[in-house]
Structures are given as structure tokens and as C-alpha cells.
């Protein structure tokens, strides 16, 4: 497996591909997936080793204001990261940070992937099915805005527990990851994780790509009913794959064979 790092408009992207994909000094893959992480997740190359092959390559993206990327870590910048990353990959060329030389790539299909926290920014970003064949989400945190959360959880205790955990987790990020997520201490994140940020309300464009969701039935952090509610209220054509005896675990949700069948 080969690995390159790019910096484009303050966004850092790692590119994982196979030597077997290289032809005429260009990376040529049937499917390229652009991956957006959860919080405080950082994906290393070990995750992609058994997923990359001649026909499959991945970009792993760092949100603006996080880890290797520049700028400030804000909700709006998370959505902007999705849009700018897709713009970069669509350009099919980039300057490698290692040797400052250009590398090119091509693909038949471009897909987006996102885990957990990535759900809402990815779904809320302005992207088109003309560019993206499918959006694949794993245990996504889709609904944060309180009016939407109340519709699918309904039970007051469950709603209170959801926001109690969300705010507890935010405080953990502030204590442990304030240097990795530069802006996490901003009060706007308190507003977001307490369900009071109106911009997190999901409004989907008719031109948005098809959505595929993998969600564990034993997920105690993000209830799988949120994915069913998304299908019912936001995108009836979305495919929801519920997995027995699996919690909030990307490795167990990431089923390469099933993904290839669905795309």
C-alpha cells in the first residue's frame, strides 16, 4: 500500500492506494472513497491495509482546525471540509508534500464515507449525486438539533440521557483534545451538542447522493432508531443495514464485501 499526504486550502488529506493501481504514472481505481472521521478519531494506515487494492483507494480527511489541517475547528468548517475535500479529489491531481511533485488519479466512481460525528456535517454539506455515487455512513450522529431528536427518541429520559452524554463527551474533548481540535472550547460547540444549534437541522437537497447506513443494534451511544428516522423523514431511498450484537464500533460495522455489493 502506498501513502501520500496533501495540503489543499488548509485541509490535510492522506491518500491510500495500491501499487497495482498505478498505470502511466497515474493512480487508476474503480472506486475512490473519501473518508471523514468521528471525534476524536484519527485513522492510521493500519485501518486501510486490508481495504486497499487495485480497484479501491481511499482519501482520509482531517477537518479544518483539527490534527494536520489548518484553520479553526467549527461546525461550519466541518461542513466546509467535506465540500473542499470533494472539490480537491474531483480535480484528480495534487502536489505530494513528501517531494513536492504532482501525482494524478482517476476513478469510475467517487464515494463519501463517514463515521459517528461525521454524519451531520456530511449530510448537511452541499454535494451532488452528479459527483458522488453514494454516501456511506457508519453509526452516524445525524440528529443533534433538539426538535429532531425529540421526534425519534420521544421518551424524555432517553432525550435527557442523549444530551447528558453529548455534553459529557464535549467536556472530555475540551480537556484532552483542545490542541488537536483548535476551537473545541468555543461556546458554539456547547450550543451544538446541547441541541440548540439551528444550523444542524437537516434539510436535504433533491440532488443529494444515495445514502447507505450501517448501524449496530447494540449501539448505546447513538441509537439505531435515528438511522431509521432518517430514512423515514429525510431520504426514503436510503438503505439501512442494522447489525445484531454490534455497538458503536467502526471496525465491526465496516463490511467491505457488503459495501461492494451495495454500491
Short mmCIF file of C-alpha atoms in Angstrom, two decimals:
data_model
loop_
_atom_site.label_atom_id
_atom_site.label_comp_id
_atom_site.label_asym_id
_atom_site.label_seq_id
_atom_site.Cartn_x
_atom_site.Cartn_y
_atom_site.Cartn_z
CA UNK A 1 0.00 0.00 0.00
CA UNK A 2 1.20 3.49 -0.89
CA UNK A 3 0.52 6.62 1.14
CA UNK A 4 0.70 10.31 0.22
CA UNK A 5 -0.16 13.47 2.15
CA UNK A 6 -1.70 16.56 0.56
CA UNK A 7 -2.48 20.01 1.93
CA UNK A 8 -5.14 21.90 -0.04
CA UNK A 9 -6.82 25.10 1.14
CA UNK A 10 -5.73 24.34 4.72
CA UNK A 11 -7.18 20.81 4.59
CA UNK A 12 -4.91 17.80 5.07
CA UNK A 13 -5.75 14.59 3.21
CA UNK A 14 -3.98 11.24 3.27
CA UNK A 15 -4.23 9.18 0.09
CA UNK A 16 -4.06 5.38 0.39
CA UNK A 17 -3.72 3.34 -2.80
CA UNK A 18 -2.16 0.17 -4.19
CA UNK A 19 0.96 -0.02 -6.35
CA UNK A 20 -1.11 -2.24 -8.63
CA UNK A 21 -3.37 0.77 -9.35
CA UNK A 22 -0.53 2.75 -10.94
CA UNK A 23 -0.52 2.89 -14.74
CA UNK A 24 1.21 5.51 -16.87
CA UNK A 25 2.28 7.40 -13.72
CA UNK A 26 -1.35 7.73 -12.66
CA UNK A 27 -3.37 6.04 -9.91
CA UNK A 28 -6.36 4.42 -11.58
CA UNK A 29 -9.06 2.90 -9.35
CA UNK A 30 -12.63 1.78 -9.95
CA UNK A 31 -13.80 3.22 -6.62
CA UNK A 32 -12.31 6.02 -4.56
CA UNK A 33 -13.75 6.61 -1.08
CA UNK A 34 -13.31 9.91 0.76
CA UNK A 35 -13.45 9.20 4.50
CA UNK A 36 -14.47 11.66 7.24
CA UNK A 37 -13.78 10.61 10.85
CA UNK A 38 -15.60 10.66 14.14
CA UNK A 39 -14.35 12.50 17.23
CA UNK A 40 -11.63 12.30 18.44
CA UNK A 41 -10.83 9.54 15.96
CA UNK A 42 -7.65 9.62 13.93
CA UNK A 43 -7.35 6.92 11.29
CA UNK A 44 -3.89 5.46 10.65
CA UNK A 45 -2.69 3.40 7.74
CA UNK A 46 -3.28 0.08 9.53
CA UNK A 47 -7.02 0.62 9.10
CA UNK A 48 -6.72 0.74 5.31
CA UNK A 49 -4.14 -2.03 4.73
CA UNK A 50 -6.68 -4.80 4.08
CA UNK A 51 -9.14 -2.48 2.31
CA UNK A 52 -6.94 -1.02 -0.43
CA UNK A 53 -6.49 -2.99 -3.65
CA UNK A 54 -6.07 -2.44 -7.37
CA UNK A 55 -9.66 -1.24 -7.76
CA UNK A 56 -10.08 0.57 -4.43
CA UNK A 57 -8.37 3.66 -2.97
CA UNK A 58 -9.13 5.96 -0.04
CA UNK A 59 -8.67 9.57 0.97
CA UNK A 60 -8.75 10.16 4.72
CA UNK A 61 -9.60 13.77 5.57
CA UNK A 62 -8.78 15.94 8.60
CA UNK A 63 -11.41 18.57 9.45
CA UNK A 64 -10.36 22.20 9.30
CA UNK A 65 -8.86 23.13 12.65
CA UNK A 66 -8.04 19.52 13.57
CA UNK A 67 -4.86 17.46 13.65
CA UNK A 68 -2.82 18.19 10.47
CA UNK A 69 -5.26 20.70 8.96
CA UNK A 70 -5.09 24.46 9.42
CA UNK A 71 -7.84 26.89 10.39
CA UNK A 72 -10.39 26.68 13.21
CA UNK A 73 -12.47 23.72 14.28
CA UNK A 74 -16.09 24.88 13.98
CA UNK A 75 -19.31 23.19 12.89
CA UNK A 76 -19.48 25.28 9.72
CA UNK A 77 -15.87 24.43 8.94
CA UNK A 78 -16.64 20.73 9.29
CA UNK A 79 -19.25 21.08 6.54
CA UNK A 80 -16.81 23.21 4.54
CA UNK A 81 -14.19 20.48 4.92
CA UNK A 82 -16.50 17.98 3.23
CA UNK A 83 -17.14 20.31 0.31
CA UNK A 84 -13.49 21.34 -0.15
CA UNK A 85 -12.24 17.76 0.11
CA UNK A 86 -14.62 16.61 -2.62
CA UNK A 87 -13.56 19.56 -4.76
CA UNK A 88 -9.91 18.54 -4.33
CA UNK A 89 -10.46 14.86 -5.15
CA UNK A 90 -12.59 15.73 -8.19
CA UNK A 91 -9.64 17.73 -9.55
CA UNK A 92 -7.80 14.40 -9.92
CA UNK A 93 -4.37 15.78 -9.15
CA UNK A 94 -2.40 17.06 -6.19
CA UNK A 95 1.07 18.05 -5.01
CA UNK A 96 2.66 15.48 -2.70
CA UNK A 97 4.06 17.05 0.45
CA UNK A 98 6.88 14.47 0.53
CA UNK A 99 8.68 15.52 -2.66
CA UNK A 100 6.59 18.48 -3.87
CA UNK A 101 5.79 16.63 -7.11
CA UNK A 102 2.41 16.21 -8.75
CA UNK A 103 0.51 12.95 -8.71
CA UNK A 104 -2.67 12.26 -10.68
CA UNK A 105 -5.52 9.84 -10.14
CA UNK A 106 -8.69 8.75 -11.89
CA UNK A 107 -11.75 6.76 -10.88
CA UNK A 108 -15.01 5.37 -12.19
CA UNK A 109 -16.97 6.13 -9.02
CA UNK A 110 -16.43 8.56 -6.16
CA UNK A 111 -17.98 7.81 -2.76
CA UNK A 112 -18.10 9.51 0.63
CA UNK A 113 -17.69 7.65 3.91
CA UNK A 114 -18.26 8.98 7.42
CA UNK A 115 -18.30 7.62 10.95
CA UNK A 116 -20.21 8.81 14.01
CA UNK A 117 -19.77 12.61 14.36
CA UNK A 118 -19.22 12.90 10.60
CA UNK A 119 -22.88 12.05 9.92
CA UNK A 120 -24.41 15.51 10.34
CA UNK A 121 -21.68 17.55 8.55
CA UNK A 122 -21.62 15.08 5.65
CA UNK A 123 -25.41 15.00 5.26
CA UNK A 124 -25.63 18.80 5.61
CA UNK A 125 -22.85 19.57 3.12
CA UNK A 126 -23.64 20.78 -0.38
CA UNK A 127 -22.73 17.81 -2.53
CA UNK A 128 -24.35 16.36 -5.63
CA UNK A 129 -25.14 12.92 -6.97
CA UNK A 130 -23.66 14.19 -10.23
CA UNK A 131 -20.26 13.98 -8.49
CA UNK A 132 -20.78 11.37 -5.76
CA UNK A 133 -22.24 7.94 -6.42
CA UNK A 134 -23.04 7.12 -2.80
CA UNK A 135 -22.64 8.32 0.78
CA UNK A 136 -21.83 5.50 3.21
CA UNK A 137 -22.22 6.21 6.92
CA UNK A 138 -21.33 4.09 9.95
CA UNK A 139 -23.24 4.64 13.21
CA UNK A 140 -23.82 8.27 12.19
CA UNK A 141 -24.67 11.10 14.55
CA UNK A 142 -27.28 12.56 12.21
CA UNK A 143 -29.65 14.40 14.50
CA UNK A 144 -28.33 16.79 17.13
CA UNK A 145 -30.89 19.60 16.92
CA UNK A 146 -33.37 19.08 19.75
CA UNK A 147 -36.55 19.36 17.65
CA UNK A 148 -35.37 16.44 15.54
CA UNK A 149 -34.02 14.34 18.42
CA UNK A 150 -37.39 14.62 20.21
CA UNK A 151 -39.15 13.17 17.17
CA UNK A 152 -37.26 9.90 17.08
CA UNK A 153 -36.39 9.31 20.75
CA UNK A 154 -39.72 10.61 22.14
CA UNK A 155 -39.03 9.33 25.66
CA UNK A 156 -37.94 12.25 27.86
CA UNK A 157 -35.45 10.18 29.83
CA UNK A 158 -33.80 8.93 26.64
CA UNK A 159 -33.57 12.50 25.33
CA UNK A 160 -32.06 13.75 28.59
CA UNK A 161 -29.54 10.89 28.57
CA UNK A 162 -28.58 11.66 24.97
CA UNK A 163 -27.72 15.29 25.71
CA UNK A 164 -26.15 14.46 29.06
CA UNK A 165 -23.72 12.11 27.33
CA UNK A 166 -23.14 14.55 24.44
CA UNK A 167 -22.14 17.35 26.81
CA UNK A 168 -20.05 14.98 28.95
CA UNK A 169 -18.20 13.88 25.81
CA UNK A 170 -17.69 17.50 24.75
CA UNK A 171 -16.06 18.28 28.11
CA UNK A 172 -13.77 15.28 27.60
CA UNK A 173 -12.73 16.66 24.20
CA UNK A 174 -12.06 20.07 25.72
CA UNK A 175 -9.84 18.57 28.42
CA UNK A 176 -7.95 16.05 26.34
CA UNK A 177 -8.02 17.24 22.73
CA UNK A 178 -8.05 21.05 22.80
CA UNK A 179 -4.75 21.17 20.92
CA UNK A 180 -5.87 18.61 18.33
CA UNK A 181 -9.26 20.32 17.77
CA UNK A 182 -8.41 24.01 17.84
CA UNK A 183 -11.75 25.63 18.59
CA UNK A 184 -13.44 22.85 20.55
CA UNK A 185 -13.53 25.16 23.60
CA UNK A 186 -15.64 27.70 21.72
CA UNK A 187 -19.15 28.13 23.15
CA UNK A 188 -20.64 27.35 19.75
CA UNK A 189 -19.84 23.68 20.38
CA UNK A 190 -21.81 23.77 23.65
CA UNK A 191 -24.72 25.06 21.59
CA UNK A 192 -24.27 22.30 19.01
CA UNK A 193 -24.02 19.39 21.45
CA UNK A 194 -26.91 20.64 23.58
CA UNK A 195 -29.24 20.64 20.55
CA UNK A 196 -29.61 24.42 20.29
CA UNK A 197 -27.74 24.99 17.02
CA UNK A 198 -30.37 25.66 14.30
CA UNK A 199 -27.81 25.17 11.52
CA UNK A 200 -27.52 21.47 12.45
CA UNK A 201 -31.15 20.90 11.37
CA UNK A 202 -31.04 18.55 8.39
CA UNK A 203 -32.50 19.84 5.13
CA UNK A 204 -31.61 17.69 2.16
CA UNK A 205 -31.40 18.74 -1.45
CA UNK A 206 -33.14 16.52 -4.02
CA UNK A 207 -29.82 16.20 -5.81
CA UNK A 208 -28.09 14.68 -2.77
CA UNK A 209 -26.49 11.26 -3.46
CA UNK A 210 -27.97 7.97 -2.30
CA UNK A 211 -27.22 7.16 1.34
CA UNK A 212 -26.22 3.79 2.82
CA UNK A 213 -26.07 3.44 6.61
CA UNK A 214 -24.55 0.65 8.70
CA UNK A 215 -25.70 0.81 12.32
CA UNK A 216 -25.28 -1.63 15.20
CA UNK A 217 -28.41 -2.62 17.09
CA UNK A 218 -26.42 -2.60 20.34
CA UNK A 219 -25.12 0.95 19.87
CA UNK A 220 -25.56 2.71 23.22
CA UNK A 221 -24.01 6.00 22.12
CA UNK A 222 -26.16 6.69 19.05
CA UNK A 223 -29.41 4.73 18.94
CA UNK A 224 -30.01 2.95 15.64
CA UNK A 225 -33.57 4.32 15.57
CA UNK A 226 -32.02 7.63 14.47
CA UNK A 227 -30.99 5.99 11.19
CA UNK A 228 -34.49 4.57 10.68
CA UNK A 229 -35.93 8.02 11.39
CA UNK A 230 -33.56 9.49 8.80
CA UNK A 231 -34.85 7.04 6.21
CA UNK A 232 -38.46 7.82 7.08
CA UNK A 233 -38.23 11.61 7.27
CA UNK A 234 -35.26 12.67 5.14
CA UNK A 235 -34.39 10.12 2.45
CA UNK A 236 -36.87 7.26 1.85
CA UNK A 237 -34.49 5.67 -0.67
CA UNK A 238 -31.70 5.35 1.89
CA UNK A 239 -30.51 1.81 2.61
CA UNK A 240 -30.24 0.96 6.30
CA UNK A 241 -28.26 -2.11 7.35
CA UNK A 242 -28.81 -2.96 11.02
CA UNK A 243 -26.28 -5.34 12.54
CA UNK A 244 -27.07 -7.56 15.53
CA UNK A 245 -24.81 -7.58 18.59
CA UNK A 246 -22.65 -4.69 17.37
CA UNK A 247 -22.23 -1.42 19.19
CA UNK A 248 -20.52 1.85 18.26
CA UNK A 249 -17.63 0.07 16.57
CA UNK A 250 -16.34 1.11 13.13
CA UNK A 251 -14.22 -2.00 12.57
CA UNK A 252 -17.19 -4.31 13.13
CA UNK A 253 -19.52 -2.15 11.03
CA UNK A 254 -17.12 -1.84 8.11
CA UNK A 255 -18.05 -4.83 5.94
CA UNK A 256 -16.09 -4.50 2.69
CA UNK A 257 -17.91 -7.29 0.86
CA UNK A 258 -21.34 -5.90 1.70
CA UNK A 259 -20.29 -2.37 0.79
CA UNK A 260 -19.12 -3.54 -2.64
CA UNK A 261 -22.46 -5.28 -3.20
CA UNK A 262 -24.45 -2.17 -2.30
CA UNK A 263 -22.52 0.35 -4.37
#
